[in-house]
mmCIF file of C-alpha atoms in Angstrom:
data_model
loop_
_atom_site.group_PDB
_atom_site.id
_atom_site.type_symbol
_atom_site.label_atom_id
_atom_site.label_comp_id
_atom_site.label_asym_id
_atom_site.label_seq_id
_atom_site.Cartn_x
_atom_site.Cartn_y
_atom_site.Cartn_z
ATOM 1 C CA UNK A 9 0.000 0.000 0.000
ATOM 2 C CA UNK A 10 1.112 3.769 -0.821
ATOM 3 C CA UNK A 11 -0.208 6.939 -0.208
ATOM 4 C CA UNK A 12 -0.377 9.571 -3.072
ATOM 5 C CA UNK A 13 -0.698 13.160 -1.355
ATOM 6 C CA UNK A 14 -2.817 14.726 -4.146
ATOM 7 C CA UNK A 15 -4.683 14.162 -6.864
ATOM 8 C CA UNK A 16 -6.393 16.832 -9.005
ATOM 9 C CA UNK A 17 -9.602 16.766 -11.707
ATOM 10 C CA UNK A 18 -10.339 19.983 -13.513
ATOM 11 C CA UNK A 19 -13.968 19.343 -14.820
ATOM 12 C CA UNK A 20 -16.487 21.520 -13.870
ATOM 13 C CA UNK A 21 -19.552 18.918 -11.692
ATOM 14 C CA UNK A 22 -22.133 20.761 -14.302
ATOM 15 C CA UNK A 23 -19.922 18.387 -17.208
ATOM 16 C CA UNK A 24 -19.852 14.876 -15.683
ATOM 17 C CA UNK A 25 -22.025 12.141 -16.645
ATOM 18 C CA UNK A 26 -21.997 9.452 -13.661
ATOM 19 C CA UNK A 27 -20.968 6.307 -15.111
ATOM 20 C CA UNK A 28 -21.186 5.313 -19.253
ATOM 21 C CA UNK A 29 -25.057 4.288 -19.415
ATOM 22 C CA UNK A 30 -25.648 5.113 -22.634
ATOM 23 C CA UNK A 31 -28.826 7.556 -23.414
ATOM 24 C CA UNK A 32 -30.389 6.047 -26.089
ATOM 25 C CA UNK A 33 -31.508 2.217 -26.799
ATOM 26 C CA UNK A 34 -29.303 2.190 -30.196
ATOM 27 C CA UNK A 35 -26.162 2.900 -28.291
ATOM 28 C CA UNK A 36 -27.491 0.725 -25.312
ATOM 29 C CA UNK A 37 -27.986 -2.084 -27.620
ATOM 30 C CA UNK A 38 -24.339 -1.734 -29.659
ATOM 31 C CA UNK A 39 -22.623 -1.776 -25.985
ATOM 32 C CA UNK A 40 -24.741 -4.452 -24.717
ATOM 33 C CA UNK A 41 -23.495 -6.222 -28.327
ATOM 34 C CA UNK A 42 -20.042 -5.280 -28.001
ATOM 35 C CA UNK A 43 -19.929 -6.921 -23.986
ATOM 36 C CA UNK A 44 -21.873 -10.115 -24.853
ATOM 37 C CA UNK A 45 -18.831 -10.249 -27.710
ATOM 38 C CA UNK A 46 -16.410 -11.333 -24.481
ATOM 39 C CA UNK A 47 -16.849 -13.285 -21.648
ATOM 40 C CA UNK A 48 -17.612 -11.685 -18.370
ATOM 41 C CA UNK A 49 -16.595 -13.775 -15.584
ATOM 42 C CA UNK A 50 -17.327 -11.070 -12.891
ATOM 43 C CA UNK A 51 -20.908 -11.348 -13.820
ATOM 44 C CA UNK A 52 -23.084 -12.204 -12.413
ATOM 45 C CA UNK A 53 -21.624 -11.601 -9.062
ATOM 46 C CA UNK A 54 -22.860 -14.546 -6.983
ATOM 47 C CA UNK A 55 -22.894 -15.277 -3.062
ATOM 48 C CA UNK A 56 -20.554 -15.330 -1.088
ATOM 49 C CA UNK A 57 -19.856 -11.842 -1.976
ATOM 50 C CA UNK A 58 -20.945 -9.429 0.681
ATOM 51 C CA UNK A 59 -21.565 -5.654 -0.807
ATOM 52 C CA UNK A 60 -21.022 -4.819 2.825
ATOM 53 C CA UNK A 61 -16.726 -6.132 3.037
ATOM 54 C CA UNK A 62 -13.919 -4.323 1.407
ATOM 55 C CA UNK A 63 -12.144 -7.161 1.347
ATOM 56 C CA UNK A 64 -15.113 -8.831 -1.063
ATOM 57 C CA UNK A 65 -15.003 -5.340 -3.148
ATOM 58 C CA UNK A 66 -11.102 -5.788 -3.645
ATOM 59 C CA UNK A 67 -11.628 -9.376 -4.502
ATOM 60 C CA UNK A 68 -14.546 -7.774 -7.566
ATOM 61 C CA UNK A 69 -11.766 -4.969 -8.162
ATOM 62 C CA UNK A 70 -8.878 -7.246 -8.753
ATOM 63 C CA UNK A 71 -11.197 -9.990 -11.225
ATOM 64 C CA UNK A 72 -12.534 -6.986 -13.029
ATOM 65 C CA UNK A 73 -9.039 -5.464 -13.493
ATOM 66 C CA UNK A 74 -7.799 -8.695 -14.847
ATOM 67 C CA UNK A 75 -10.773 -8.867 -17.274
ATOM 68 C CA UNK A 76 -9.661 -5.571 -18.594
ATOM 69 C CA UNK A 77 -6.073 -6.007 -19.380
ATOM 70 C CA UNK A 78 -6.260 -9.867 -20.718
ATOM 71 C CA UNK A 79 -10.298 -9.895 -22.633
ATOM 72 C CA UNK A 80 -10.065 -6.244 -23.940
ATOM 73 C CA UNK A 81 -9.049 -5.497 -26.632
ATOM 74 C CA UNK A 82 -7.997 -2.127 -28.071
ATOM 75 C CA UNK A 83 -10.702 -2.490 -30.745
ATOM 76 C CA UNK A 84 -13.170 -2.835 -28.365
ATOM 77 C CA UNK A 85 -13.312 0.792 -26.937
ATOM 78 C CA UNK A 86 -16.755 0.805 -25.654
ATOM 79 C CA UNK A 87 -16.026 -2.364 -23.563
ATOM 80 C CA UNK A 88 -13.228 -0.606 -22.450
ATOM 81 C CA UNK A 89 -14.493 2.111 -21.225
ATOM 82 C CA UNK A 90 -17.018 0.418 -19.687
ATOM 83 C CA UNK A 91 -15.179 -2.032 -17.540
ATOM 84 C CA UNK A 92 -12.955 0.761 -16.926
ATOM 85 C CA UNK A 93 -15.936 2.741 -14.975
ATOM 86 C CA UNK A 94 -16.683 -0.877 -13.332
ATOM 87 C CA UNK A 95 -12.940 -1.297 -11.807
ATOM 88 C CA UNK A 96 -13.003 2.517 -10.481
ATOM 89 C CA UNK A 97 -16.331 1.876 -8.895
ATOM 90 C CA UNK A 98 -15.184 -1.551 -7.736
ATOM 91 C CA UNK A 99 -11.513 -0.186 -6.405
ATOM 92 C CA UNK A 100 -13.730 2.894 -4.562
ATOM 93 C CA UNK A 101 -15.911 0.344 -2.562
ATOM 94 C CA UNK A 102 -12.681 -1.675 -1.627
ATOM 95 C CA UNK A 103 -10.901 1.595 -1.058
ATOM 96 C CA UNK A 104 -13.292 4.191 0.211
ATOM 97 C CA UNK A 105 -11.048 7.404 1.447
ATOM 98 C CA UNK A 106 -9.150 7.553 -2.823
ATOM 99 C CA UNK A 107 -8.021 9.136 -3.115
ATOM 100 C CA UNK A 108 -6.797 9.955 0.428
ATOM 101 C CA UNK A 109 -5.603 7.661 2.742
ATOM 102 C CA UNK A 110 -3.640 4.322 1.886
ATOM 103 C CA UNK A 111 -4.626 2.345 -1.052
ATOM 104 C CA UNK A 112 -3.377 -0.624 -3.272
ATOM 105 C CA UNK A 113 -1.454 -0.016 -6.145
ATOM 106 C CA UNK A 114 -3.651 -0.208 -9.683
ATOM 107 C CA UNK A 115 -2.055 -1.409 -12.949
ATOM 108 C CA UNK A 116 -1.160 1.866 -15.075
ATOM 109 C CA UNK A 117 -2.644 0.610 -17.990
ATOM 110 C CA UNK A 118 -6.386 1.209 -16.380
ATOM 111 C CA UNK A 119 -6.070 4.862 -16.420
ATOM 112 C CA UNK A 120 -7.171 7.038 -13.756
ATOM 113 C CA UNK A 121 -9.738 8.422 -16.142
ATOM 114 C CA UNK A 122 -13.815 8.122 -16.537
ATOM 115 C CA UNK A 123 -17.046 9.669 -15.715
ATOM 116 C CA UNK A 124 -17.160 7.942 -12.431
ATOM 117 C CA UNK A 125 -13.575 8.183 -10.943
ATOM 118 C CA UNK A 126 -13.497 11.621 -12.295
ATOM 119 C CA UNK A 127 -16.864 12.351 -10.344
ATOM 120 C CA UNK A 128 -15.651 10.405 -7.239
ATOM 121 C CA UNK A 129 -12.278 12.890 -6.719
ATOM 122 C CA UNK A 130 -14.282 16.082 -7.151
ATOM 123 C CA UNK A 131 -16.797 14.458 -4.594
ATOM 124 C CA UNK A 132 -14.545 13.811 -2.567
ATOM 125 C CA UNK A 133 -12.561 17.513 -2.626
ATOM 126 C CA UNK A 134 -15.636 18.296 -1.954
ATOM 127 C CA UNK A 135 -17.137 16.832 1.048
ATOM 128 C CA UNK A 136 -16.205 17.381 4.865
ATOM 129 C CA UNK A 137 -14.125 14.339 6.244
ATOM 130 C CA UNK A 138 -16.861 12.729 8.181
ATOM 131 C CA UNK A 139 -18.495 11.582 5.181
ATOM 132 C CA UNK A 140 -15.421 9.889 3.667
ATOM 133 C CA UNK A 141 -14.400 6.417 4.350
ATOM 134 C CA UNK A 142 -15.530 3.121 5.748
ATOM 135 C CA UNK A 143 -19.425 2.892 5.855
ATOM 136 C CA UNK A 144 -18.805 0.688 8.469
ATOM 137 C CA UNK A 145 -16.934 3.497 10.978
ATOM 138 C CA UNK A 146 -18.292 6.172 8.928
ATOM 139 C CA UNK A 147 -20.691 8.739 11.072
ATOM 140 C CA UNK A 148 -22.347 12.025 9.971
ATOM 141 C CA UNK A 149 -24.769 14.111 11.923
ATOM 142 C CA UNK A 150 -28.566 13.964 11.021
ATOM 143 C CA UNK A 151 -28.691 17.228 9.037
ATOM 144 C CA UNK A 152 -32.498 17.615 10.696
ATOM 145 C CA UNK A 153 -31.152 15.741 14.066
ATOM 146 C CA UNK A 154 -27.539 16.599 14.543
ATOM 147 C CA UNK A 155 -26.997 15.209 17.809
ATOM 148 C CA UNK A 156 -28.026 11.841 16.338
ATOM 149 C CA UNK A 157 -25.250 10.409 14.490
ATOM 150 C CA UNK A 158 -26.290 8.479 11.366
ATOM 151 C CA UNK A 159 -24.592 5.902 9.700
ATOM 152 C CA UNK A 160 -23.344 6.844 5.756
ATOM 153 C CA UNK A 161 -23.679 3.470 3.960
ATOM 154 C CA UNK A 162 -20.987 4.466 1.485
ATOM 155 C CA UNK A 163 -20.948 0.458 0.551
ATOM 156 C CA UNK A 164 -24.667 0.390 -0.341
ATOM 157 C CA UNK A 165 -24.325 3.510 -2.571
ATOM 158 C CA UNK A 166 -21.792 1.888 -4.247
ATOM 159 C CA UNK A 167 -23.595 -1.562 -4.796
ATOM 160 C CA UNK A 168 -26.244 0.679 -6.101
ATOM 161 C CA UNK A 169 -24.070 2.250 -8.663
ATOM 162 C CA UNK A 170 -22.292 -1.216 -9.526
ATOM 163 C CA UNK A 171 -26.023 -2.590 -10.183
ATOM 164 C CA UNK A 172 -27.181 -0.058 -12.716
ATOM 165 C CA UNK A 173 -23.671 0.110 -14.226
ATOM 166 C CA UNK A 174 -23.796 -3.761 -14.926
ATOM 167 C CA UNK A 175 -27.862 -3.868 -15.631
ATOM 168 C CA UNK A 176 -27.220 -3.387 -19.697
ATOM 169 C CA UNK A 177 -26.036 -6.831 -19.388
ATOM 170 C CA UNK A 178 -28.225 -8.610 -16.477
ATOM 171 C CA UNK A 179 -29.774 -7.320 -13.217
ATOM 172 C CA UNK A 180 -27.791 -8.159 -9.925
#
């Protein structure tokens, strides 16, 4: 594990697009095309994973990461870019404080690039500490309640994301 002290994204929040669903069913359907072209082995993502464990979201991280560098091809950009924004969401469950804090080494060749990793590092300039990190030891005060702490379930946003990310192939 390493710690990088800064990193920077220069998009404005008004310009991102969260994740690479496409918006119309003709580009849905040439991306669904262009996955079902290459096995998936990540999906479907069966039991014993636990949407709740890092250690389950590294696991997901890693397998997708794989996928990318050894079933990809350069050809297939829209798979690319695609699995791409599934590894950054995967590595941010497993990894919850990226870019602060200490986190596993990625291979270079899955840049640090995408609607959703470039989303995640302005959110995360953005937001006070308390709402960064593990869901698990993660508190915030109750905006309408602040003396009752309530717990941020980064995890479950996450899954959430990872669901409708993957559901132009097959709902989790």
């Amino acid at each position: 594990m390493f710690t990088l002290p800064i990193i920077s994204v220069e998009p404005s929040p008004s310009t991102i697009t969260i994740g690479v669903e496409p918006q119309n069913d003709q580009v849905r359907d040439e991306l669904r095309h262009s996955l079902l072209s290459i096995p998936i082995p990540f999906l479907p993502v069966l039991p014993p994973f636990d949407w709740r464990s890092q250690r389950d979201w590294a696991m997901l991280s890693s397998r997708i990461g794989d996928w990318l560098l050894t079933a990809v091809t350069p050809y297939q950009q829209a798979a690319w870019i695609w699995g791409r924004d599934a590894f950054w969401i995967t590595f941010v469950a497993a990894n919850p404080a990226f870019p602060s804090g200490k986190w596993p080494k990625w291979r270079a060749e899955i840049e640090l690039d995408g609607p959703f990793i470039t989303y995640w590092i302005m959110r995360q300039e953005n937001e006070p500490p308390s709402r960064i990190g593990d869901s698990a030891n993660d508190e915030h005060p109750d905006p309408i309640t602040p003396s009752v702490p309530v717990l941020y379930d980064i995890h479950g946003e996450l899954w959430a994301r990872f669901k409708e990310h993957v559901s132009i192939l097959a709902p989790l």
